[in-house]
PDB file of C-alpha atoms in Angstrom:
ATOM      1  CA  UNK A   1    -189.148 -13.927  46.034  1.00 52.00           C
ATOM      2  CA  UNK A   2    -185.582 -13.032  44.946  1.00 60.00           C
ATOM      3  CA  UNK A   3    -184.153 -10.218  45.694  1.00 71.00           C
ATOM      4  CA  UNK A   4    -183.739  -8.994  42.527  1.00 84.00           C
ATOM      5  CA  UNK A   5    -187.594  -9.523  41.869  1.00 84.00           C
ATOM      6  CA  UNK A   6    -187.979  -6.987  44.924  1.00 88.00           C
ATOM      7  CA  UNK A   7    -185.913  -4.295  43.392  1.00 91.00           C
ATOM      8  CA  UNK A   8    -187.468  -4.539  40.245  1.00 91.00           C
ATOM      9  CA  UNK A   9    -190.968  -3.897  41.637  1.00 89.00           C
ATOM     10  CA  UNK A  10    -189.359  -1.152  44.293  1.00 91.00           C
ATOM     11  CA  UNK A  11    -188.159   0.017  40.738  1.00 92.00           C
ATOM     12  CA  UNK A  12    -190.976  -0.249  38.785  1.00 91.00           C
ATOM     13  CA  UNK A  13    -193.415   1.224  41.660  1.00 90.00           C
ATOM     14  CA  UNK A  14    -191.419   4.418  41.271  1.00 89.00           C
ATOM     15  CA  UNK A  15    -192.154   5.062  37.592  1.00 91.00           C
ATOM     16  CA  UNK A  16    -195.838   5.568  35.827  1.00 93.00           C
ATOM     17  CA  UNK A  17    -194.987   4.419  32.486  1.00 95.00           C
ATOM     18  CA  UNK A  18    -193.908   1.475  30.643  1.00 96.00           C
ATOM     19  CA  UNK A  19    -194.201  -0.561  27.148  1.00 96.00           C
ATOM     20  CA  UNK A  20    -195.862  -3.609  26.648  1.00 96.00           C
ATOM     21  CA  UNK A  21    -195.026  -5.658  24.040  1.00 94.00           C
ATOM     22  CA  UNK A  22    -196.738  -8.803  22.099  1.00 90.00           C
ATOM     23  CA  UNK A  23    -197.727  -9.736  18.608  1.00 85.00           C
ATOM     24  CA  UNK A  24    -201.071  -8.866  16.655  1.00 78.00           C
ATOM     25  CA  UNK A  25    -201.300 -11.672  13.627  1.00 80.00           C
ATOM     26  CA  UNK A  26    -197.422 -12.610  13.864  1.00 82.00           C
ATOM     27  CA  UNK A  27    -196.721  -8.730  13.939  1.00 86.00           C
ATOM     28  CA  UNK A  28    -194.830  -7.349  17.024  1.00 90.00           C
ATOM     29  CA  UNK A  29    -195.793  -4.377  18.310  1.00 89.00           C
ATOM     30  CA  UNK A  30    -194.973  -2.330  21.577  1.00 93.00           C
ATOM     31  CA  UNK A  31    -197.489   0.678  23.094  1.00 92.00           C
ATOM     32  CA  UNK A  32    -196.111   2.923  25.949  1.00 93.00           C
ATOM     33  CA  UNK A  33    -199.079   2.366  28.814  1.00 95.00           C
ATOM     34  CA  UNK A  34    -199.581   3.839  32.529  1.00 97.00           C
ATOM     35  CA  UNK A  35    -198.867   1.233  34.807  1.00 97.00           C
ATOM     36  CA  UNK A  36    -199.523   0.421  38.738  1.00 96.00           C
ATOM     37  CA  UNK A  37    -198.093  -2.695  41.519  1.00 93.00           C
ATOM     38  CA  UNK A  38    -200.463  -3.973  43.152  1.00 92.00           C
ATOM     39  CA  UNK A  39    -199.369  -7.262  44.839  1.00 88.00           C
ATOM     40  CA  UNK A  40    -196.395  -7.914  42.863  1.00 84.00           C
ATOM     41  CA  UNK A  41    -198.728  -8.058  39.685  1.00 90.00           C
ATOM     42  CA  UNK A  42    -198.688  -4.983  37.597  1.00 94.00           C
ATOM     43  CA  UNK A  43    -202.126  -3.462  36.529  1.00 97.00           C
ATOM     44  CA  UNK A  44    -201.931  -1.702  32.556  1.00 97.00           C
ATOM     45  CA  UNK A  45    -204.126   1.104  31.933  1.00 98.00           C
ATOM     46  CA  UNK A  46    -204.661   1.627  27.826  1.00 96.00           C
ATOM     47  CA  UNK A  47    -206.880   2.931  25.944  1.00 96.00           C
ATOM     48  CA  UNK A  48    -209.541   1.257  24.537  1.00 95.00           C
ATOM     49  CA  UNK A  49    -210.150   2.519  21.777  1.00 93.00           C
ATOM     50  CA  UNK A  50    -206.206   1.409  20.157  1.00 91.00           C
ATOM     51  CA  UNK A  51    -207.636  -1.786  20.402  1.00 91.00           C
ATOM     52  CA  UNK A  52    -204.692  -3.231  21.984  1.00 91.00           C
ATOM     53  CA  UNK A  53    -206.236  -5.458  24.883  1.00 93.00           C
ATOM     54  CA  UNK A  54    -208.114  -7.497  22.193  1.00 91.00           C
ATOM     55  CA  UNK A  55    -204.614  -8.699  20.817  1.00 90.00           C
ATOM     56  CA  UNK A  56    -202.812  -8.702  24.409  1.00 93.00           C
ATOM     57  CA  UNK A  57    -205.865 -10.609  26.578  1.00 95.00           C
ATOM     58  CA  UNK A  58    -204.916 -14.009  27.128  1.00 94.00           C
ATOM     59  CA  UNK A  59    -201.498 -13.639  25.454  1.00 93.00           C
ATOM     60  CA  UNK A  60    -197.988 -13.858  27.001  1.00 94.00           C
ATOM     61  CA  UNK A  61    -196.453 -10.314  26.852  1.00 95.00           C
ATOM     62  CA  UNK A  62    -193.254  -8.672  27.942  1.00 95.00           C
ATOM     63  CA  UNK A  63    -193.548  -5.660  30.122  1.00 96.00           C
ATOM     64  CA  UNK A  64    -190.473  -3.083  30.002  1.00 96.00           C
ATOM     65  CA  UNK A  65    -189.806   0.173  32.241  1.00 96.00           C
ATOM     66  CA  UNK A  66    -186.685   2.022  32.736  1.00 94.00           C
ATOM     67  CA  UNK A  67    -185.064   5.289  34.002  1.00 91.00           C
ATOM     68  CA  UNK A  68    -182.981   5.653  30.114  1.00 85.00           C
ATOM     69  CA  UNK A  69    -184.179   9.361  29.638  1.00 80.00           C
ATOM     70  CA  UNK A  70    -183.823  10.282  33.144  1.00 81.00           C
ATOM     71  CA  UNK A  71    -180.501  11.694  33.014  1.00 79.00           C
ATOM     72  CA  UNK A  72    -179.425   9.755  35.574  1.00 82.00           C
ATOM     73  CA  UNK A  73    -175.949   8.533  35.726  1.00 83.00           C
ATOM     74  CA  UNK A  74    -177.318   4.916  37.005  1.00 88.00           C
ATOM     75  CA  UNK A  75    -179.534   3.666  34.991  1.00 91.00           C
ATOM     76  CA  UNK A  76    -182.193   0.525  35.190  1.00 94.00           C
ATOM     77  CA  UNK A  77    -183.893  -1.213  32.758  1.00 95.00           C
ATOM     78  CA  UNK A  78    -186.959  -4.168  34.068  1.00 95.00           C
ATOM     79  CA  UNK A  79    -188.977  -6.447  32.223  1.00 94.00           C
ATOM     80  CA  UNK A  80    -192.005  -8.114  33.360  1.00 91.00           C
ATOM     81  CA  UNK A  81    -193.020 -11.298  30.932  1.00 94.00           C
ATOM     82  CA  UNK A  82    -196.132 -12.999  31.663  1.00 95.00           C
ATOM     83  CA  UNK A  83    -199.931 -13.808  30.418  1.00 95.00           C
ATOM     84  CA  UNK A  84    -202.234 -10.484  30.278  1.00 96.00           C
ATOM     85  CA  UNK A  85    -205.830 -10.931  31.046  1.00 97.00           C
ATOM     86  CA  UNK A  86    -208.088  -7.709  30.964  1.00 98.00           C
ATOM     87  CA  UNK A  87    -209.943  -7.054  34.352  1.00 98.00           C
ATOM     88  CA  UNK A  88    -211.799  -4.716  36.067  1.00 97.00           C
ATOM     89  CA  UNK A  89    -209.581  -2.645  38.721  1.00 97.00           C
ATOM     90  CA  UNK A  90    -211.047  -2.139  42.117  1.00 96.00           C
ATOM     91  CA  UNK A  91    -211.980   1.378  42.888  1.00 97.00           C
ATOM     92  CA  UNK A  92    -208.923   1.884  45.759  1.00 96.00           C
ATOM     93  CA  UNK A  93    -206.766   0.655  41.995  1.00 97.00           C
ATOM     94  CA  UNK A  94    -208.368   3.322  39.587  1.00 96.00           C
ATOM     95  CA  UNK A  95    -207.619   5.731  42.355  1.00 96.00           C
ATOM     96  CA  UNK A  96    -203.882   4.878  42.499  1.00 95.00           C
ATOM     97  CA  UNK A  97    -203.960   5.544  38.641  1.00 96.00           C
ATOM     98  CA  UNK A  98    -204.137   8.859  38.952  1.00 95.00           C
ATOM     99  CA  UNK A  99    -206.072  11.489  36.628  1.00 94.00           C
ATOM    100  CA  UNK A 100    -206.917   9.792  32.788  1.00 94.00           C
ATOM    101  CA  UNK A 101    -205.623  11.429  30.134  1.00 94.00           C
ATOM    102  CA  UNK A 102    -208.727  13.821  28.512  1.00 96.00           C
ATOM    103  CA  UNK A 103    -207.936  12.763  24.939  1.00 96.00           C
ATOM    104  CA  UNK A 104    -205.743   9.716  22.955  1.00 94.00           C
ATOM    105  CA  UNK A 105    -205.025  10.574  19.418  1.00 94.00           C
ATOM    106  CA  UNK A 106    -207.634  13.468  19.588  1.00 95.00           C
ATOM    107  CA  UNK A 107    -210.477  11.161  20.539  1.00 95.00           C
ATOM    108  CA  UNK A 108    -211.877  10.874  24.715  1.00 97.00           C
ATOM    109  CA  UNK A 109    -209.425   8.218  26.148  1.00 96.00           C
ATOM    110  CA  UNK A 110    -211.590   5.416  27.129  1.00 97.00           C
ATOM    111  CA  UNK A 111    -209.610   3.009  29.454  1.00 97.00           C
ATOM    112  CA  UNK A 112    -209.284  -0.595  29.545  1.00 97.00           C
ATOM    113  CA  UNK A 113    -207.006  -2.506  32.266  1.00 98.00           C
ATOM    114  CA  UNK A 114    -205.182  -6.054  31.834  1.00 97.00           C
ATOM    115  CA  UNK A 115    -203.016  -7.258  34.761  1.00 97.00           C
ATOM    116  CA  UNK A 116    -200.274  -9.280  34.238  1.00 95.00           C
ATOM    117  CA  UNK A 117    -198.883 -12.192  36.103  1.00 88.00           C
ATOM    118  CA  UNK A 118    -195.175 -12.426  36.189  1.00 88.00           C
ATOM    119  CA  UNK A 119    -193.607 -15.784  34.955  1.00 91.00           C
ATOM    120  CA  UNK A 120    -190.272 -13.931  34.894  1.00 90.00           C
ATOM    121  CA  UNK A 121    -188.705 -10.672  35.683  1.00 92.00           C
ATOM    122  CA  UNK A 122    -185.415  -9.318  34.765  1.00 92.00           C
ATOM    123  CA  UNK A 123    -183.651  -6.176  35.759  1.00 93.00           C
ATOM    124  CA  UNK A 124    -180.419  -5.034  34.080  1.00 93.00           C
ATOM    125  CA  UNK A 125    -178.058  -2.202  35.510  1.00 90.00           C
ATOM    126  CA  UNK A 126    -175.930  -0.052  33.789  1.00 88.00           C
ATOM    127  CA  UNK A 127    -173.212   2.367  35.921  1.00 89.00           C
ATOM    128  CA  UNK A 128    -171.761   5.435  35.239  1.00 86.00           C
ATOM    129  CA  UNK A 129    -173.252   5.997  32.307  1.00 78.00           C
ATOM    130  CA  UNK A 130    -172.027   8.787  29.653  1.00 74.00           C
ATOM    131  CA  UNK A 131    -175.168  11.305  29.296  1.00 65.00           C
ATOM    132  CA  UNK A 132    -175.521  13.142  26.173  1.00 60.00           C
ATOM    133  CA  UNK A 133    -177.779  15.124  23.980  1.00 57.00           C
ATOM    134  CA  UNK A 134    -180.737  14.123  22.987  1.00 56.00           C
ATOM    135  CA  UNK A 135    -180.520  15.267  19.253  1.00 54.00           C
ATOM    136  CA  UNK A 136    -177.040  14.785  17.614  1.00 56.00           C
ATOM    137  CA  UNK A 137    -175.980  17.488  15.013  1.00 59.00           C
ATOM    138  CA  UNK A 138    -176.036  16.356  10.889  1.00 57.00           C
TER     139      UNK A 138
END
């Protein structure tokens, strides 16, 4: 594996959340999702009841995670693209999930996994970057 491949999952590993991306009849559409790495594959956790895995199971899908809000002076930006297929996590790979969120849009969250299979990563850098407010005065 490149190197570059390694520092995205090092980089990915070290944050829960991410956006997958794909299309739903021709229409994009992105969902922020809880993520794990488990052999250089990443795991999704969403919830089921969005819908979402019927549209992204079986389809090619871009993956993105970043540090952007962090504050951090550094920041990173990696995209996973490859075919999502939902599956059933192992027990040891709920467990690295974490806690489930109680509720999703006021309704129990109800989780569904998909794993995705890499076909390519990329990871973008961006140094010394200027860090300002989050809301910008009218």
């Amino acid at each position: 594996m490149p190197t570059d491949v390694f520092r995205a999952i090092e980089l990915l590993s070290g944050t829960p959340y991410g956006r997958v991306s794909a299309s739903r009849r021709a229409l994009p559409f992105t969902t922020v999702t809880r993520h794990i790495v488990v052999d250089s594959r990443l795991l999704l956790r969403l919830h089921r009841g969005y819908e979402y895995h019927r549209a992204l199971d079986g389809s090619v899908v871009a993956y993105e995670a970043d540090n952007v809000n962090s504050g951090a002076r550094d920041t990173w930006s990696v995209q996973f693209t490859g075919t999502a297929r939902v599956v059933e996590p192992t027990p040891a790979e709920r467990e690295l999930f974490g806690r489930t969120p109680r509720l999703a849009d006021g309704i129990p969250y109800d989780a569904v996994f998909l794993r995705i299979e890499p076909e390519f990563v990329t990871l973008h850098h961006l140094t010394d970057v200027p860090v300002y407010g989050y809301a910008h005065p009218l």
